[in-house]
PDB file of C-alpha atoms in Angstrom:
ATOM      1  CA  MET A   1     125.740  75.707 107.987  1.00 82.00           C
ATOM      2  CA  ALA A   2     122.506  77.436 109.657  1.00 91.00           C
ATOM      3  CA  LYS A   3     121.573  77.513 112.627  1.00 95.00           C
ATOM      4  CA  PHE A   4     118.346  76.493 114.195  1.00 97.00           C
ATOM      5  CA  LEU A   5     116.904  79.619 116.456  1.00 96.00           C
ATOM      6  CA  ASN A   6     114.137  79.269 118.698  1.00 95.00           C
ATOM      7  CA  THR A   7     111.988  82.243 120.407  1.00 92.00           C
ATOM      8  CA  SER A   8     114.306  83.829 122.383  1.00 92.00           C
ATOM      9  CA  ALA A   9     117.850  82.878 120.069  1.00 94.00           C
ATOM     10  CA  THR A  10     115.699  84.334 116.668  1.00 93.00           C
ATOM     11  CA  ASN A  11     115.294  87.441 119.141  1.00 92.00           C
ATOM     12  CA  TYR A  12     118.690  87.450 119.879  1.00 94.00           C
ATOM     13  CA  PHE A  13     119.898  86.883 116.962  1.00 95.00           C
ATOM     14  CA  LEU A  14     117.823  89.631 115.923  1.00 95.00           C
ATOM     15  CA  GLU A  15     119.200  92.024 117.642  1.00 95.00           C
ATOM     16  CA  GLU A  16     122.535  91.238 117.246  1.00 96.00           C
ATOM     17  CA  LEU A  17     122.013  91.109 112.848  1.00 97.00           C
ATOM     18  CA  ILE A  18     120.930  94.895 113.265  1.00 96.00           C
ATOM     19  CA  LYS A  19     123.261  96.266 115.561  1.00 96.00           C
ATOM     20  CA  GLY A  20     126.267  94.168 113.212  1.00 96.00           C
ATOM     21  CA  ALA A  21     125.183  96.178 110.056  1.00 96.00           C
ATOM     22  CA  SER A  22     128.060  97.481 109.047  1.00 94.00           C
ATOM     23  CA  ASP A  23     126.980  98.650 105.400  1.00 92.00           C
ATOM     24  CA  ARG A  24     123.756  97.632 104.351  1.00 93.00           C
ATOM     25  CA  LEU A  25     120.730  95.888 107.033  1.00 96.00           C
ATOM     26  CA  VAL A  26     117.835  94.653 104.906  1.00 97.00           C
ATOM     27  CA  LEU A  27     114.347  94.008 106.930  1.00 96.00           C
ATOM     28  CA  ILE A  28     111.479  92.607 105.530  1.00 96.00           C
ATOM     29  CA  SER A  29     108.250  91.939 107.660  1.00 93.00           C
ATOM     30  CA  PRO A  30     104.228  91.804 106.354  1.00 90.00           C
ATOM     31  CA  PHE A  31     103.605  94.525 109.511  1.00 86.00           C
ATOM     32  CA  LEU A  32     105.844  97.948 109.333  1.00 83.00           C
ATOM     33  CA  LYS A  33     105.006  98.539 113.864  1.00 81.00           C
ATOM     34  CA  LEU A  34     108.246  99.306 115.819  1.00 82.00           C
ATOM     35  CA  ASN A  35     109.100  98.875 119.125  1.00 81.00           C
ATOM     36  CA  ASP A  36     111.616 101.120 121.336  1.00 84.00           C
ATOM     37  CA  ARG A  37     114.139  98.601 121.308  1.00 88.00           C
ATOM     38  CA  VAL A  38     114.022  98.539 117.387  1.00 89.00           C
ATOM     39  CA  LYS A  39     113.624 102.445 116.933  1.00 89.00           C
ATOM     40  CA  GLU A  40     116.465 102.237 119.085  1.00 93.00           C
ATOM     41  CA  LEU A  41     118.855  99.886 117.252  1.00 94.00           C
ATOM     42  CA  LEU A  42     117.785 101.967 113.816  1.00 94.00           C
ATOM     43  CA  GLU A  43     118.652 105.951 115.017  1.00 94.00           C
ATOM     44  CA  ASP A  44     121.983 103.875 116.466  1.00 95.00           C
ATOM     45  CA  LYS A  45     122.416 102.879 111.870  1.00 96.00           C
ATOM     46  CA  ASN A  46     121.392 106.200 111.125  1.00 93.00           C
ATOM     47  CA  ARG A  47     124.162 107.996 113.309  1.00 94.00           C
ATOM     48  CA  LEU A  48     126.828 105.293 111.679  1.00 94.00           C
ATOM     49  CA  LYS A  49     124.801 106.127 107.813  1.00 92.00           C
ATOM     50  CA  ILE A  50     124.398 102.755 107.307  1.00 94.00           C
ATOM     51  CA  ASP A  51     122.212 101.448 104.710  1.00 92.00           C
ATOM     52  CA  VAL A  52     118.417 100.874 105.816  1.00 95.00           C
ATOM     53  CA  ARG A  53     115.606  98.775 103.608  1.00 94.00           C
ATOM     54  CA  ILE A  54     112.625  98.488 105.710  1.00 93.00           C
ATOM     55  CA  VAL A  55     109.870  96.129 103.089  1.00 93.00           C
ATOM     56  CA  TYR A  56     106.088  95.501 104.652  1.00 90.00           C
ATOM     57  CA  GLY A  57     102.989  94.586 103.698  1.00 89.00           C
ATOM     58  CA  LYS A  58     101.106  97.226 106.350  1.00 84.00           C
ATOM     59  CA  ASN A  59     101.462  99.896 107.447  1.00 74.00           C
ATOM     60  CA  GLU A  60     100.260 100.047 111.643  1.00 70.00           C
ATOM     61  CA  LEU A  61     102.721 103.279 112.659  1.00 69.00           C
ATOM     62  CA  GLN A  62     101.322 106.148 114.622  1.00 67.00           C
ATOM     63  CA  PRO A  63     101.479 109.883 113.092  1.00 70.00           C
ATOM     64  CA  GLU A  64     103.677 110.357 116.060  1.00 70.00           C
ATOM     65  CA  GLU A  65     105.918 107.519 114.618  1.00 72.00           C
ATOM     66  CA  ILE A  66     105.377 108.204 111.029  1.00 76.00           C
ATOM     67  CA  ASN A  67     106.718 111.655 112.262  1.00 76.00           C
ATOM     68  CA  TRP A  68     110.425 109.970 113.421  1.00 81.00           C
ATOM     69  CA  LEU A  69     110.634 107.403 111.030  1.00 83.00           C
ATOM     70  CA  LYS A  70     110.243 110.436 108.393  1.00 79.00           C
ATOM     71  CA  GLU A  71     113.603 112.390 110.045  1.00 83.00           C
ATOM     72  CA  LEU A  72     116.308 109.444 109.663  1.00 89.00           C
ATOM     73  CA  SER A  73     117.527 110.017 106.272  1.00 87.00           C
ATOM     74  CA  TYR A  74     119.614 106.539 105.916  1.00 90.00           C
ATOM     75  CA  ILE A  75     116.391 104.330 105.981  1.00 92.00           C
ATOM     76  CA  ARG A  76     114.196 103.764 103.130  1.00 89.00           C
ATOM     77  CA  THR A  77     110.325 102.310 103.299  1.00 88.00           C
ATOM     78  CA  SER A  78     108.887  99.950 100.009  1.00 88.00           C
ATOM     79  CA  PHE A  79     105.544  98.715 100.431  1.00 88.00           C
ATOM     80  CA  CYS A  80     105.178  94.934  98.679  1.00 90.00           C
ATOM     81  CA  LYS A  81     101.846  93.866  98.028  1.00 86.00           C
ATOM     82  CA  ASN A  82     100.618  90.206  99.309  1.00 89.00           C
ATOM     83  CA  LEU A  83     104.030  90.363 101.153  1.00 93.00           C
ATOM     84  CA  HIS A  84     104.268  87.269 103.559  1.00 93.00           C
ATOM     85  CA  ALA A  85     108.201  86.823 103.962  1.00 95.00           C
ATOM     86  CA  LYS A  86     110.178  87.476 107.074  1.00 96.00           C
ATOM     87  CA  CYS A  87     113.883  87.886 106.416  1.00 97.00           C
ATOM     88  CA  TYR A  88     116.271  90.207 108.055  1.00 97.00           C
ATOM     89  CA  LEU A  89     119.349  90.328 107.110  1.00 97.00           C
ATOM     90  CA  ASN A  90     123.062  92.218 107.097  1.00 97.00           C
ATOM     91  CA  GLU A  91     126.230  92.141 105.230  1.00 95.00           C
ATOM     92  CA  GLU A  92     127.359  88.935 107.193  1.00 96.00           C
ATOM     93  CA  THR A  93     124.101  87.212 108.208  1.00 97.00           C
ATOM     94  CA  CYS A  94     120.756  86.281 106.905  1.00 98.00           C
ATOM     95  CA  ILE A  95     117.814  85.498 109.116  1.00 98.00           C
ATOM     96  CA  ILE A  96     114.590  83.705 108.108  1.00 98.00           C
ATOM     97  CA  THR A  97     111.663  83.116 110.881  1.00 96.00           C
ATOM     98  CA  SER A  98     108.568  82.961 111.501  1.00 94.00           C
ATOM     99  CA  LEU A  99     108.848  86.247 113.988  1.00 92.00           C
ATOM    100  CA  ASN A 100     107.374  89.425 112.484  1.00 88.00           C
ATOM    101  CA  LEU A 101     109.561  92.982 113.505  1.00 84.00           C
ATOM    102  CA  TYR A 102     106.445  93.535 115.738  1.00 79.00           C
ATOM    103  CA  GLU A 103     106.962  91.183 117.645  1.00 75.00           C
ATOM    104  CA  PHE A 104     110.766  91.530 118.459  1.00 77.00           C
ATOM    105  CA  SER A 105     111.494  91.366 121.505  1.00 69.00           C
ATOM    106  CA  GLN A 106     107.747  89.573 122.723  1.00 70.00           C
ATOM    107  CA  VAL A 107     107.502  85.970 123.750  1.00 69.00           C
ATOM    108  CA  ASN A 108     104.056  85.636 124.128  1.00 74.00           C
ATOM    109  CA  ASN A 109     104.642  83.469 120.544  1.00 84.00           C
ATOM    110  CA  ASN A 110     105.933  80.618 120.036  1.00 91.00           C
ATOM    111  CA  GLU A 111     108.663  81.070 116.477  1.00 92.00           C
ATOM    112  CA  MET A 112     110.866  79.028 114.590  1.00 95.00           C
ATOM    113  CA  GLY A 113     114.135  80.491 112.512  1.00 96.00           C
ATOM    114  CA  VAL A 114     117.273  79.714 110.652  1.00 98.00           C
ATOM    115  CA  ALA A 115     120.512  81.750 111.165  1.00 98.00           C
ATOM    116  CA  ILE A 116     122.761  81.782 107.586  1.00 97.00           C
ATOM    117  CA  ILE A 117     126.014  82.624 108.233  1.00 96.00           C
ATOM    118  CA  ARG A 118     127.578  84.047 105.155  1.00 95.00           C
ATOM    119  CA  SER A 119     131.057  83.155 105.525  1.00 94.00           C
ATOM    120  CA  GLU A 120     130.247  79.500 106.451  1.00 95.00           C
ATOM    121  CA  ASP A 121     127.551  79.089 104.053  1.00 95.00           C
ATOM    122  CA  ALA A 122     127.961  81.627 101.077  1.00 94.00           C
ATOM    123  CA  ASP A 123     125.455  80.090  98.549  1.00 95.00           C
ATOM    124  CA  LEU A 124     122.232  79.780 100.546  1.00 96.00           C
ATOM    125  CA  TYR A 125     123.070  83.219 101.996  1.00 96.00           C
ATOM    126  CA  ARG A 126     123.185  84.635  98.452  1.00 95.00           C
ATOM    127  CA  GLU A 127     120.036  82.640  97.524  1.00 96.00           C
ATOM    128  CA  ALA A 128     118.482  84.622 100.395  1.00 96.00           C
ATOM    129  CA  TYR A 129     119.807  87.777  99.685  1.00 95.00           C
ATOM    130  CA  GLU A 130     118.967  87.883  95.973  1.00 95.00           C
ATOM    131  CA  GLU A 131     115.332  86.746  97.124  1.00 96.00           C
ATOM    132  CA  ALA A 132     115.417  89.571  99.382  1.00 96.00           C
ATOM    133  CA  GLN A 133     116.605  91.762  97.121  1.00 94.00           C
ATOM    134  CA  ARG A 134     113.878  90.872  94.657  1.00 95.00           C
ATOM    135  CA  ILE A 135     111.277  91.803  97.108  1.00 95.00           C
ATOM    136  CA  ILE A 136     112.570  94.654  96.707  1.00 93.00           C
ATOM    137  CA  ARG A 137     112.502  95.462  93.644  1.00 92.00           C
ATOM    138  CA  ILE A 138     108.314  94.553  93.009  1.00 91.00           C
ATOM    139  CA  SER A 139     108.165  97.357  95.754  1.00 90.00           C
ATOM    140  CA  ASP A 140     107.122 100.483  95.743  1.00 84.00           C
ATOM    141  CA  GLU A 141     109.078 102.823  97.711  1.00 74.00           C
ATOM    142  CA  VAL A 142     107.494 105.240 100.114  1.00 70.00           C
ATOM    143  CA  ARG A 143     108.577 108.295 101.714  1.00 60.00           C
ATOM    144  CA  MET A 144     107.179 108.635 105.494  1.00 56.00           C
ATOM    145  CA  SER A 145     105.723 111.345 104.100  1.00 51.00           C
ATOM    146  CA  LEU A 146     103.704 109.376 102.934  1.00 46.00           C
ATOM    147  CA  GLU A 147     104.027 109.650  98.968  1.00 42.00           C
ATOM    148  CA  LYS A 148     105.573 107.303  96.649  1.00 42.00           C
ATOM    149  CA  VAL A 149     108.424 107.401  95.904  1.00 42.00           C
ATOM    150  CA  ASP A 150     109.140 110.459  92.454  1.00 38.00           C
ATOM    151  CA  LYS A 151     105.013 110.918  92.303  1.00 37.00           C
ATOM    152  CA  GLU A 152     103.576 114.422  92.833  1.00 36.00           C
ATOM    153  CA  ALA A 153     103.224 115.161  96.740  1.00 37.00           C
ATOM    154  CA  THR A 154     100.054 115.128  98.022  1.00 38.00           C
ATOM    155  CA  ALA A 155      99.935 114.939 101.422  1.00 41.00           C
ATOM    156  CA  GLU A 156      97.578 111.889 101.742  1.00 45.00           C
ATOM    157  CA  ALA A 157      97.144 108.464 100.508  1.00 43.00           C
ATOM    158  CA  PRO A 158      96.417 107.757  96.549  1.00 43.00           C
ATOM    159  CA  GLN A 159      93.409 108.338  94.864  1.00 42.00           C
ATOM    160  CA  GLY A 160      91.064 105.256  96.421  1.00 42.00           C
ATOM    161  CA  ALA A 161      93.455 104.729  99.602  1.00 44.00           C
ATOM    162  CA  GLY A 162      90.541 106.287 101.614  1.00 43.00           C
ATOM    163  CA  GLU A 163      88.223 103.136 103.095  1.00 44.00           C
ATOM    164  CA  GLU A 164      86.191 105.896 105.310  1.00 51.00           C
ATOM    165  CA  GLU A 165      85.260 108.672 102.645  1.00 51.00           C
ATOM    166  CA  SER A 166      81.808 109.270 102.446  1.00 59.00           C
ATOM    167  CA  PRO A 167      79.189 111.481  99.842  1.00 66.00           C
ATOM    168  CA  ASP A 168      79.989 114.586 101.971  1.00 85.00           C
ATOM    169  CA  LYS A 169      84.210 114.170 102.022  1.00 89.00           C
ATOM    170  CA  LEU A 170      86.199 113.458  99.979  1.00 90.00           C
ATOM    171  CA  THR A 171      90.203 112.827 100.131  1.00 88.00           C
ATOM    172  CA  THR A 172      92.278 115.875  99.117  1.00 88.00           C
ATOM    173  CA  SER A 173      93.516 114.715  95.267  1.00 86.00           C
ATOM    174  CA  LYS A 174      88.926 113.931  94.735  1.00 88.00           C
ATOM    175  CA  LEU A 175      88.311 117.220  96.112  1.00 90.00           C
ATOM    176  CA  ALA A 176      90.691 118.589  93.664  1.00 87.00           C
ATOM    177  CA  LYS A 177      89.880 116.849  90.847  1.00 87.00           C
ATOM    178  CA  LYS A 178      86.214 118.095  91.486  1.00 88.00           C
ATOM    179  CA  LEU A 179      86.902 122.170  91.915  1.00 90.00           C
ATOM    180  CA  GLY A 180      89.518 120.770  88.415  1.00 89.00           C
ATOM    181  CA  ILE A 181      92.539 121.974  90.339  1.00 89.00           C
ATOM    182  CA  SER A 182      95.785 120.236  90.862  1.00 86.00           C
ATOM    183  CA  THR A 183      96.421 118.552  94.521  1.00 86.00           C
ATOM    184  CA  GLN A 184      99.234 121.256  94.806  1.00 85.00           C
ATOM    185  CA  GLU A 185      96.876 123.488  94.039  1.00 88.00           C
ATOM    186  CA  LEU A 186      94.727 123.057  96.449  1.00 91.00           C
ATOM    187  CA  LEU A 187      96.887 122.511  99.575  1.00 89.00           C
ATOM    188  CA  ASP A 188      98.610 125.870  98.706  1.00 89.00           C
ATOM    189  CA  LYS A 189      94.485 127.080  99.283  1.00 91.00           C
ATOM    190  CA  LEU A 190      94.419 124.633 102.667  1.00 93.00           C
ATOM    191  CA  THR A 191      97.203 126.355 103.855  1.00 91.00           C
ATOM    192  CA  ALA A 192      96.533 129.882 102.343  1.00 91.00           C
ATOM    193  CA  ALA A 193      92.964 129.256 104.711  1.00 92.00           C
ATOM    194  CA  GLY A 194      94.536 127.935 107.068  1.00 92.00           C
ATOM    195  CA  TYR A 195      93.234 124.543 107.174  1.00 93.00           C
ATOM    196  CA  LEU A 196      96.568 122.612 107.205  1.00 91.00           C
ATOM    197  CA  GLU A 197     100.089 123.752 108.146  1.00 89.00           C
ATOM    198  CA  LEU A 198     103.531 123.354 106.404  1.00 83.00           C
ATOM    199  CA  ARG A 199     105.875 122.445 109.052  1.00 74.00           C
ATOM    200  CA  ASP A 200     109.482 120.233 107.593  1.00 62.00           C
ATOM    201  CA  GLY A 201     107.942 120.115 103.815  1.00 65.00           C
ATOM    202  CA  ASN A 202     105.051 118.379 105.503  1.00 72.00           C
ATOM    203  CA  HIS A 203     101.668 119.699 105.644  1.00 81.00           C
ATOM    204  CA  TYR A 204      99.440 118.906 109.107  1.00 84.00           C
ATOM    205  CA  ILE A 205      95.862 120.031 109.723  1.00 88.00           C
ATOM    206  CA  THR A 206      95.228 122.812 111.896  1.00 91.00           C
ATOM    207  CA  THR A 207      92.590 123.466 114.883  1.00 90.00           C
ATOM    208  CA  ALA A 208      90.877 125.881 111.712  1.00 90.00           C
ATOM    209  CA  GLY A 209      91.084 123.159 109.360  1.00 90.00           C
ATOM    210  CA  LYS A 210      89.314 120.991 111.970  1.00 91.00           C
ATOM    211  CA  ALA A 211      86.697 123.456 112.400  1.00 91.00           C
ATOM    212  CA  ALA A 212      85.752 123.621 108.449  1.00 92.00           C
ATOM    213  CA  GLY A 213      85.475 119.730 108.829  1.00 91.00           C
ATOM    214  CA  GLY A 214      88.560 118.929 107.925  1.00 91.00           C
ATOM    215  CA  GLU A 215      89.648 115.315 109.609  1.00 89.00           C
ATOM    216  CA  PHE A 216      92.692 113.629 109.875  1.00 84.00           C
ATOM    217  CA  ARG A 217      92.412 109.456 108.798  1.00 78.00           C
ATOM    218  CA  MET A 218      95.398 106.839 108.798  1.00 64.00           C
ATOM    219  CA  SER A 219      95.454 104.616 106.076  1.00 61.00           C
ATOM    220  CA  PRO A 220      97.233 100.740 106.971  1.00 50.00           C
ATOM    221  CA  ARG A 221      99.073 100.546 103.815  1.00 50.00           C
ATOM    222  CA  PHE A 222     100.322 104.598 103.049  1.00 51.00           C
ATOM    223  CA  GLY A 223      99.027 106.061 106.436  1.00 59.00           C
ATOM    224  CA  PRO A 224      98.177 109.401 107.118  1.00 68.00           C
ATOM    225  CA  TYR A 225      95.597 111.461 104.828  1.00 80.00           C
ATOM    226  CA  PHE A 226      93.145 114.153 104.693  1.00 86.00           C
ATOM    227  CA  LEU A 227      89.139 114.244 104.463  1.00 90.00           C
ATOM    228  CA  TRP A 228      87.422 117.582 103.572  1.00 93.00           C
ATOM    229  CA  PRO A 229      83.955 118.283 103.309  1.00 93.00           C
ATOM    230  CA  ALA A 230      82.585 118.117  99.639  1.00 91.00           C
ATOM    231  CA  SER A 231      81.272 121.183  99.463  1.00 91.00           C
ATOM    232  CA  LEU A 232      84.440 123.154 100.803  1.00 91.00           C
ATOM    233  CA  ASN A 233      85.475 125.873  97.832  1.00 85.00           C
ATOM    234  CA  PHE A 234      87.917 128.700  97.634  1.00 74.00           C
ATOM    235  CA  THR A 235      86.258 130.487  94.613  1.00 63.00           C
TER     236      THR A 235
END
């Protein structure tokens, strides 16, 4: 039988749900923003090699948080367009609630939810689990290096995501297209010129890159990307 949860009960059950996951953990929330307690719990799941899937609709992580998350090899993240559902489940418990993941352990809002226990209500749990799996299937899996899985690494948001792009500044992919080379070739040239630094398979802008007019930006959907002067050339 489903249990009604008020704000404090939702926070309690969600923490217990994450801690109790021994095989799988699914966190579906429109906003990808993690507080210290969630990070601590997820780090523990990663150490235990628990399969964790996070589905989100808007990425509000800071660069340092992205660097933290991409080190957790057992946690996969997916972007789902128009996501508004908030559902958290492990192999035994499912919580459907108004509580966003970033509000976990906060008491500023009045929240409601229900907890579904698989052993007590197998059919309802199965229906919620199947819908969670459907949301995962229609989502785009995104590495925390900020590239869609199985796509060419570009070290930036995909073409068109640079909403703050200006006529004299282009994203790496658009600048590469302008120069008639691949994005990877341009990344190699930027790295060789000292404008980017490659660390642990990811690109970081350097002081020289900033002096050359390069900029680091953050896309709400895909995270960090780079802008470069449209006049930049390596010929």
